[in-house]
Short mmCIF file of C-alpha atoms in Angstrom, two decimals:
data_model
loop_
_atom_site.label_atom_id
_atom_site.label_comp_id
_atom_site.label_asym_id
_atom_site.label_seq_id
_atom_site.Cartn_x
_atom_site.Cartn_y
_atom_site.Cartn_z
CA MET A 9 0.97 17.46 30.28
CA GLU A 10 1.63 14.19 28.50
CA GLU A 11 5.23 13.15 27.84
CA SER A 12 4.95 13.41 24.05
CA SER A 13 3.65 16.98 24.42
CA LYS A 14 7.01 17.88 26.00
CA LEU A 15 8.90 16.52 23.00
CA ALA A 16 11.78 18.93 22.35
CA LEU A 17 12.29 18.97 18.59
CA PRO A 18 15.84 19.90 17.47
CA ASP A 19 16.40 23.25 15.73
CA ALA A 20 17.34 21.56 12.45
CA PHE A 21 13.95 19.79 12.36
CA LEU A 22 12.09 22.97 13.30
CA ASP A 23 13.83 24.71 10.36
CA PHE A 24 12.80 21.78 8.15
CA LEU A 25 9.17 22.24 9.23
CA LYS A 26 9.31 25.99 8.63
CA VAL A 27 10.64 25.53 5.09
CA ASN A 28 7.75 23.16 4.37
CA GLY A 29 5.12 25.37 6.01
CA LEU A 30 4.34 22.79 8.70
CA ASP A 31 3.08 23.48 12.21
CA PRO A 32 5.44 21.93 14.82
CA SER A 33 2.48 21.33 17.15
CA ILE A 34 1.33 18.43 14.97
CA TYR A 35 4.11 16.39 16.60
CA THR A 36 2.51 16.81 20.03
CA ALA A 37 -0.94 15.70 18.84
CA SER A 38 -0.53 11.92 18.94
CA ASP A 39 -2.05 11.71 22.43
CA SER A 40 -5.34 12.95 21.01
CA THR A 41 -5.14 11.18 17.65
CA PRO A 42 -7.31 8.05 17.71
CA ARG A 43 -6.23 4.57 16.73
CA TYR A 44 -8.21 3.26 13.77
CA ILE A 45 -9.41 -0.20 12.80
CA ARG A 46 -11.23 -1.57 9.80
CA LEU A 47 -13.92 -4.13 10.46
CA LYS A 48 -13.94 -6.99 8.01
CA PRO A 49 -17.22 -6.94 6.01
CA GLY A 50 -19.80 -9.23 7.57
CA CYS A 51 -18.41 -8.84 11.10
CA GLU A 52 -20.59 -5.92 12.21
CA ALA A 53 -22.46 -8.13 14.67
CA TYR A 54 -19.26 -8.54 16.71
CA LEU A 55 -18.89 -4.82 17.53
CA GLU A 56 -20.36 -5.06 21.02
CA GLU A 57 -18.21 -8.08 21.75
CA VAL A 58 -15.10 -6.17 20.62
CA GLU A 59 -16.05 -3.18 22.80
CA ALA A 60 -16.56 -5.42 25.82
CA GLU A 61 -13.22 -7.15 25.37
CA MET A 62 -11.26 -3.92 24.84
CA LYS A 63 -13.18 -2.11 27.58
CA CYS A 64 -13.67 1.01 25.49
CA LYS A 65 -16.19 2.69 23.22
CA ILE A 66 -15.64 2.10 19.51
CA GLU A 67 -16.77 5.06 17.43
CA LYS A 68 -17.89 4.71 13.82
CA VAL A 69 -15.93 6.94 11.41
CA ASP A 70 -18.78 8.64 9.56
CA TRP A 71 -16.68 9.76 6.60
CA LEU A 72 -15.01 6.40 5.95
CA PRO A 73 -17.16 3.24 5.54
CA GLY A 74 -16.08 0.24 7.58
CA PHE A 75 -13.73 2.23 9.84
CA TYR A 76 -13.91 2.73 13.59
CA SER A 77 -11.82 4.77 16.02
CA LEU A 78 -10.49 3.75 19.42
CA PRO A 79 -8.67 5.67 22.15
CA PRO A 80 -4.98 6.02 21.16
CA ASP A 81 -3.67 3.93 24.06
CA ILE A 82 -5.74 0.83 23.22
CA GLN A 83 -3.74 -2.18 21.97
CA ILE A 84 -5.57 -4.47 19.53
CA ALA A 85 -2.98 -7.21 18.86
CA SER A 86 -3.95 -9.28 21.90
CA SER A 87 -7.69 -9.04 21.28
CA LYS A 88 -9.72 -12.03 20.18
CA ALA A 89 -11.25 -10.06 17.29
CA TYR A 90 -7.79 -9.26 15.92
CA GLN A 91 -6.44 -12.77 16.37
CA GLU A 92 -9.53 -14.22 14.65
CA GLY A 93 -9.17 -11.83 11.70
CA LYS A 94 -12.32 -9.78 12.31
CA ILE A 95 -10.47 -6.45 12.55
CA TYR A 96 -7.16 -5.03 11.39
CA GLY A 97 -5.35 -1.83 12.17
CA ILE A 98 -5.09 0.79 9.43
CA ASP A 99 -4.99 4.56 9.76
CA ALA A 100 -8.03 6.37 8.42
CA ALA A 101 -5.88 8.49 6.07
CA SER A 102 -4.46 5.33 4.50
CA GLY A 103 -7.99 4.01 4.14
CA ALA A 104 -8.95 7.24 2.38
CA ALA A 105 -6.15 6.73 -0.16
CA VAL A 106 -7.57 3.30 -1.01
CA LEU A 107 -11.13 4.62 -1.15
CA ALA A 108 -9.94 7.34 -3.56
CA LEU A 109 -9.27 4.60 -6.13
CA ASP A 110 -13.05 4.12 -6.41
CA ILE A 111 -12.67 0.36 -6.85
CA SER A 112 -15.50 -1.37 -8.73
CA ALA A 113 -16.46 -5.02 -9.08
CA GLY A 114 -14.21 -6.79 -11.56
CA ASP A 115 -11.35 -4.28 -11.36
CA HIS A 116 -7.77 -5.48 -11.67
CA VAL A 117 -5.78 -3.48 -9.12
CA LEU A 118 -2.02 -3.02 -8.71
CA ASP A 119 -0.55 -2.08 -5.32
CA LEU A 120 2.98 -1.16 -6.35
CA CYS A 121 4.42 -0.65 -2.83
CA ALA A 122 2.29 -3.20 -1.01
CA ALA A 123 4.08 -3.84 2.31
CA PRO A 124 3.17 -4.12 5.12
CA GLY A 125 -0.26 -5.04 3.76
CA ALA A 126 -3.16 -3.22 5.43
CA LYS A 127 -4.08 -1.29 2.27
CA LEU A 128 -3.71 -4.50 0.25
CA CYS A 129 -6.23 -6.18 2.57
CA MET A 130 -8.65 -3.28 2.17
CA ILE A 131 -8.35 -3.48 -1.63
CA SER A 132 -9.15 -7.20 -1.47
CA ASP A 133 -12.07 -6.46 0.84
CA LEU A 134 -13.51 -3.96 -1.65
CA LEU A 135 -13.07 -6.30 -4.63
CA GLY A 136 -14.89 -9.16 -2.95
CA ASP A 137 -15.29 -12.16 -5.26
CA SER A 138 -14.36 -10.43 -8.52
CA GLY A 139 -11.33 -8.93 -10.24
CA SER A 140 -7.80 -9.33 -8.89
CA VAL A 141 -5.12 -7.52 -6.91
CA THR A 142 -1.38 -7.69 -7.55
CA GLY A 143 0.93 -6.66 -4.71
CA VAL A 144 4.57 -5.73 -5.37
CA ASP A 145 7.34 -4.79 -2.95
CA VAL A 146 11.12 -4.78 -3.15
CA ALA A 147 11.54 -6.09 0.43
CA SER A 148 10.91 -9.84 0.61
CA HIS A 149 10.50 -9.97 4.40
CA ARG A 150 7.94 -7.16 4.35
CA LEU A 151 6.03 -8.78 1.51
CA ALA A 152 6.01 -12.02 3.47
CA ALA A 153 4.12 -10.05 6.15
CA CYS A 154 1.56 -9.14 3.46
CA ARG A 155 1.15 -12.82 2.66
CA THR A 156 0.58 -13.59 6.33
CA MET A 157 -2.10 -10.89 6.54
CA LEU A 158 -3.91 -12.11 3.43
CA GLN A 159 -4.01 -15.62 4.82
CA LYS A 160 -5.05 -14.52 8.30
CA TYR A 161 -7.98 -12.50 6.97
CA ALA A 162 -8.84 -15.02 4.21
CA LEU A 163 -8.42 -12.30 1.57
CA GLY A 164 -5.86 -13.90 -0.75
CA ASP A 165 -8.10 -15.80 -3.15
CA ARG A 166 -7.74 -13.22 -5.94
CA CYS A 167 -4.32 -11.90 -5.00
CA ARG A 168 -0.77 -12.51 -6.22
CA LEU A 169 2.38 -11.17 -4.58
CA PHE A 170 5.70 -10.43 -6.28
CA VAL A 171 9.04 -9.48 -4.76
CA GLY A 172 10.33 -6.98 -7.28
CA ASP A 173 11.40 -3.44 -8.06
CA GLY A 174 8.32 -1.25 -8.41
CA THR A 175 10.16 1.07 -10.80
CA THR A 176 10.60 -1.71 -13.38
CA PHE A 177 7.77 -4.17 -12.64
CA SER A 178 6.02 -4.92 -15.94
CA LEU A 179 3.56 -7.81 -15.50
CA LEU A 180 -0.02 -7.13 -16.55
CA PRO A 181 -3.06 -8.63 -14.83
CA VAL A 182 -4.34 -12.00 -15.95
CA ARG A 183 -7.74 -11.31 -17.42
CA LEU A 184 -9.83 -14.47 -17.25
CA HIS A 185 -12.64 -15.03 -19.72
CA SER A 186 -15.65 -17.27 -19.41
CA GLU A 187 -14.58 -19.25 -22.46
CA SER A 188 -11.21 -20.07 -20.89
CA LYS A 189 -10.47 -23.63 -19.97
CA SER A 190 -10.80 -24.68 -16.35
CA CYS A 191 -7.71 -24.77 -14.13
CA GLU A 192 -7.99 -28.54 -13.93
CA SER A 193 -7.93 -29.07 -17.70
CA ALA A 194 -5.09 -26.58 -18.07
CA LEU A 195 -3.06 -28.47 -15.48
CA GLU A 196 -3.67 -31.74 -17.29
CA GLU A 197 -2.37 -30.29 -20.56
CA LYS A 198 0.62 -28.44 -19.07
CA GLY A 199 2.61 -30.47 -16.60
CA ASP A 200 4.81 -27.51 -15.63
CA ALA A 201 1.88 -25.20 -14.90
CA PHE A 202 1.43 -23.47 -11.54
CA ARG A 203 -0.73 -25.53 -9.22
CA GLU A 204 -2.72 -24.22 -6.29
CA TRP A 205 -0.41 -22.44 -3.85
CA THR A 206 0.34 -24.08 -0.53
CA SER A 207 2.78 -23.19 2.24
CA ARG A 208 3.44 -26.90 2.82
CA ARG A 209 5.55 -27.69 -0.20
CA PRO A 210 7.78 -30.76 -0.66
CA TYR A 211 11.45 -30.41 0.32
CA LYS A 212 12.72 -30.46 -3.29
CA GLU A 213 10.31 -27.70 -4.26
CA ARG A 214 11.31 -25.56 -1.23
CA LYS A 215 14.99 -26.06 -2.08
CA LYS A 216 14.33 -25.02 -5.68
CA ALA A 217 12.43 -21.94 -4.48
CA THR A 218 15.30 -20.96 -2.14
CA LYS A 219 17.76 -21.21 -5.01
CA ALA A 220 15.44 -19.13 -7.19
CA ARG A 221 15.20 -16.44 -4.47
CA LYS A 222 18.98 -16.19 -4.25
CA THR A 223 19.14 -15.84 -8.02
CA VAL A 224 16.44 -13.17 -7.97
CA ALA A 225 18.21 -11.30 -5.16
CA SER A 226 21.48 -11.18 -7.09
CA GLN A 227 19.71 -10.22 -10.30
CA LEU A 228 17.74 -7.47 -8.55
CA VAL A 229 21.07 -5.71 -8.06
CA LEU A 230 21.73 -6.01 -11.77
CA GLY A 231 18.18 -4.96 -12.61
CA SER A 232 17.52 -7.74 -15.12
CA GLN A 233 15.28 -10.49 -13.78
CA HIS A 234 11.72 -11.63 -13.30
CA PRO A 235 10.10 -10.64 -10.01
CA GLU A 236 9.68 -13.55 -7.60
CA LEU A 237 6.14 -14.85 -7.14
CA ILE A 238 5.74 -15.67 -3.43
CA PHE A 239 1.97 -16.13 -3.21
CA PHE A 240 -1.04 -16.53 -5.47
CA GLY A 241 -4.68 -17.24 -4.73
CA ARG A 242 -6.78 -19.88 -6.43
CA HIS A 243 -8.64 -17.27 -8.50
CA SER A 244 -5.76 -14.85 -9.09
CA GLY A 245 -5.28 -16.10 -12.66
CA VAL A 246 -1.96 -17.81 -11.92
CA VAL A 247 -3.14 -21.41 -11.45
CA GLY A 248 -2.85 -23.22 -14.78
CA LEU A 249 -0.26 -20.84 -16.26
CA THR A 250 3.26 -21.88 -17.10
CA ARG A 251 6.18 -19.72 -15.95
CA SER A 252 6.73 -18.45 -19.50
CA GLU A 253 3.06 -17.47 -19.76
CA LEU A 254 3.16 -15.66 -16.43
CA TYR A 255 6.27 -13.69 -17.35
CA GLN A 256 5.51 -13.03 -21.00
CA THR A 257 6.55 -9.61 -22.22
CA THR A 258 3.98 -7.06 -23.35
CA CYS A 259 4.10 -3.99 -25.57
CA ASN A 260 2.70 -0.55 -24.81
CA SER A 261 -0.27 -1.02 -27.14
CA GLU A 262 -1.36 -4.02 -25.06
CA VAL A 263 -1.10 -2.05 -21.83
CA SER A 264 -3.61 0.55 -23.05
CA SER A 265 -6.32 -2.10 -23.23
CA GLN A 266 -5.01 -4.90 -20.98
CA GLY A 267 -3.36 -2.92 -18.17
CA TYR A 268 -4.63 -2.43 -14.63
CA ASP A 269 -7.92 -0.65 -13.99
CA LYS A 270 -6.62 0.94 -10.79
CA VAL A 271 -3.09 1.47 -9.43
CA LEU A 272 -2.03 2.52 -5.94
CA VAL A 273 1.47 3.98 -5.48
CA ASP A 274 1.95 4.57 -1.76
CA ALA A 275 5.59 5.47 -2.25
CA GLU A 276 8.59 5.10 0.02
CA CYS A 277 9.27 8.42 1.76
CA THR A 278 10.87 10.04 4.81
CA HIS A 279 7.76 9.20 6.94
CA ASP A 280 7.83 12.66 8.52
CA GLY A 281 4.02 12.72 8.44
CA SER A 282 3.90 9.70 10.73
CA ILE A 283 3.89 11.43 14.09
CA LYS A 284 4.64 8.34 16.16
CA HIS A 285 7.53 7.58 13.80
CA ILE A 286 9.08 11.01 14.38
CA GLN A 287 8.61 10.72 18.14
CA LYS A 288 10.71 7.53 18.11
CA PHE A 289 13.75 9.58 17.17
CA GLU A 290 13.79 10.96 20.72
CA HIS A 291 14.87 7.46 21.72
CA TRP A 292 16.83 6.56 18.56
CA GLY A 293 18.75 9.83 18.65
CA TRP A 294 18.22 13.05 16.72
CA THR A 295 21.35 12.38 14.65
CA THR A 296 19.42 9.45 13.15
CA LEU A 297 16.64 11.89 12.24
CA GLN A 298 19.21 14.05 10.49
CA ARG A 299 20.34 11.10 8.39
CA ARG A 300 16.91 9.63 7.59
CA VAL A 301 14.75 12.72 7.18
CA LEU A 302 16.76 15.92 6.90
CA ASP A 303 19.69 14.81 4.75
CA ALA A 304 19.34 16.55 1.37
CA GLU A 305 21.07 13.77 -0.53
CA ARG A 306 18.65 11.15 0.84
CA THR A 307 15.66 13.36 0.05
CA ASP A 308 16.90 13.84 -3.53
CA SER A 309 17.29 10.08 -3.99
CA LEU A 310 13.82 9.51 -2.56
CA THR A 311 12.12 12.03 -4.86
CA THR A 312 13.84 10.38 -7.82
CA LEU A 313 12.55 6.99 -6.64
CA GLN A 314 9.05 8.39 -6.07
CA LEU A 315 8.87 9.82 -9.58
CA LYS A 316 10.05 6.50 -11.05
CA LEU A 317 7.44 4.55 -9.04
CA LEU A 318 4.68 6.94 -10.07
CA SER A 319 5.74 6.85 -13.74
CA ASN A 320 5.93 3.06 -13.88
CA GLY A 321 2.62 2.62 -12.08
CA PHE A 322 1.01 4.98 -14.59
CA ARG A 323 2.64 3.10 -17.49
CA LEU A 324 0.93 -0.12 -16.34
CA LEU A 325 -2.47 1.58 -16.12
CA LYS A 326 -4.99 0.98 -18.92
CA SER A 327 -6.49 3.93 -20.77
CA GLY A 328 -9.36 5.34 -18.72
CA GLY A 329 -7.92 3.87 -15.53
CA SER A 330 -7.11 5.72 -12.31
CA LEU A 331 -3.93 5.93 -10.20
CA VAL A 332 -3.62 7.22 -6.65
CA TYR A 333 -0.22 8.52 -5.48
CA SER A 334 0.30 8.94 -1.76
CA THR A 335 3.10 9.40 0.75
CA CYS A 336 3.19 9.75 4.54
CA SER A 337 5.50 12.71 4.13
CA LEU A 338 4.22 16.25 4.53
CA THR A 339 7.01 17.86 2.49
CA VAL A 340 6.34 19.68 -0.76
CA ALA A 341 9.39 18.06 -2.39
CA GLN A 342 8.01 14.53 -2.02
CA ASN A 343 4.45 15.44 -2.95
CA GLU A 344 3.47 18.47 -5.02
CA ASP A 345 6.91 18.74 -6.65
CA VAL A 346 6.81 15.07 -7.69
CA VAL A 347 3.27 15.52 -9.05
CA GLN A 348 4.27 18.58 -11.09
CA LYS A 349 7.31 16.86 -12.59
CA PHE A 350 5.20 13.82 -13.44
CA LEU A 351 2.51 15.90 -15.16
CA LYS A 352 5.12 17.69 -17.26
CA GLU A 353 6.48 14.35 -18.48
CA ASN A 354 3.12 12.62 -19.09
CA ALA A 355 0.69 14.31 -21.46
CA SER A 356 -1.87 11.52 -20.95
CA ALA A 357 -2.05 12.16 -17.19
CA GLU A 358 -4.77 14.37 -15.74
CA LEU A 359 -5.22 15.23 -12.07
CA GLN A 360 -8.70 14.26 -10.95
CA GLU A 361 -10.94 15.58 -8.23
CA ILE A 362 -11.50 12.87 -5.62
CA ASN A 363 -15.29 12.68 -5.48
CA ALA A 364 -15.33 10.64 -2.27
CA ALA A 365 -13.40 13.40 -0.47
CA LYS A 366 -16.23 15.93 -0.27
CA ASN A 367 -16.82 15.10 3.41
CA TRP A 368 -13.24 14.18 4.36
CA PRO A 369 -11.59 16.17 7.17
CA CYS A 370 -8.53 17.20 5.19
CA LYS A 371 -6.96 20.24 3.54
CA SER A 372 -6.20 20.97 -0.09
CA GLY A 373 -2.62 20.57 -1.20
CA GLN A 374 -0.69 23.31 -2.97
CA ILE A 375 -1.92 21.94 -6.32
CA PRO A 376 -5.68 21.87 -7.01
CA ASN A 377 -7.31 18.43 -6.51
CA THR A 378 -4.53 17.20 -4.18
CA LEU A 379 -5.26 16.53 -0.51
CA ARG A 380 -3.36 16.61 2.78
CA PHE A 381 -4.23 14.86 6.04
CA ASP A 382 -2.53 15.74 9.34
CA PRO A 383 -3.24 15.13 13.06
CA LEU A 384 -4.49 18.65 13.78
CA THR A 385 -6.81 18.91 10.77
CA SER A 386 -7.88 15.31 10.32
CA GLN A 387 -7.25 13.48 13.61
CA THR A 388 -5.22 10.99 11.53
CA SER A 389 -1.61 10.40 10.66
CA GLY A 390 -0.14 12.68 7.98
CA LEU A 391 -0.74 11.72 4.34
CA PHE A 392 -0.66 13.37 0.91
CA VAL A 393 -3.04 12.05 -1.77
CA ALA A 394 -3.29 12.78 -5.52
CA LYS A 395 -5.40 10.96 -8.12
CA PHE A 396 -4.67 10.73 -11.86
CA LEU A 397 -6.75 9.67 -14.82
CA LYS A 398 -5.03 8.10 -17.85
CA LEU A 399 -6.34 9.71 -21.03
CA ALA A 400 -6.48 7.90 -24.34
CA ILE A 401 -4.25 9.94 -26.65
#
């Protein structure tokens, strides 16, 4: 029997699973749960080369376009395909959450909890050469990893990244029109306008940016500042804008018509649905699990945060737009309970059936039209998914 199958879960965690109606055996299933990769569009011809290098069979995931499964013990980071940006690792359940958005050409998409960036890359992949994606995360070092991914996979052209609090973020997408002036003419007229982003900035500009980051960090504590822009692509709508134009305030009536077409809120959670994450506590110590997962006070603060993230993401959604809420927790408190509270507070929100999910290997949640992935049912990591439509009322 494999080592992880012998994992002795503490009684407190077993009680936690029982309360949430979860099968403890899901935490011994990681040895049979595949590793998943997404192949960058246009790289299909390299599949045989990837198989030869990794010395394993790569299986197409029939229910999820562009995804392939590998044996769980295969490492991809040292492969040529990974280093050249042809593949990236992302769990199939996470890919399903992105696919649930039903992204169309020209959509403006908000990823409100963007780090570490795999879902952001998939969103950019699906958009192609139209629309835009805005990534937000409160952790600057994790968002910097998103920036690295976008550059590595050449997916940042229509993306902008902000370090900011997802519960208060309020910037709408920049909707470009054919009659708008070119970036070049805008730059000529506005000397202080944003120019094309580059990582190789002059010393004075880097020093100014460092000072601005420190100011933003201190103001984040106070909750009254503009989010920090750390990356923007050439066609993200930022080039040619002044700072005041980028950060201009908007009213609710503008959001209904000028807000985002799609919003993803993959909220911070206890990560108890991530089987490999839970197994790490055997080495970190089960007292750490008690503090990070089982502590009632932490769970209460997380559900409050999750509801705030969901509510703000929905506020930034245009009428007729769709929002997907997901967590890698399997608890009712962080999923169905948050959804029910949100629906009670938002008359314009309607739970939607996820049309793409008809062939997905998942279970229904405790609320109709919500979905649950887990290793035993889905051969994926654990994930809860709910989709909302914003009604015009």
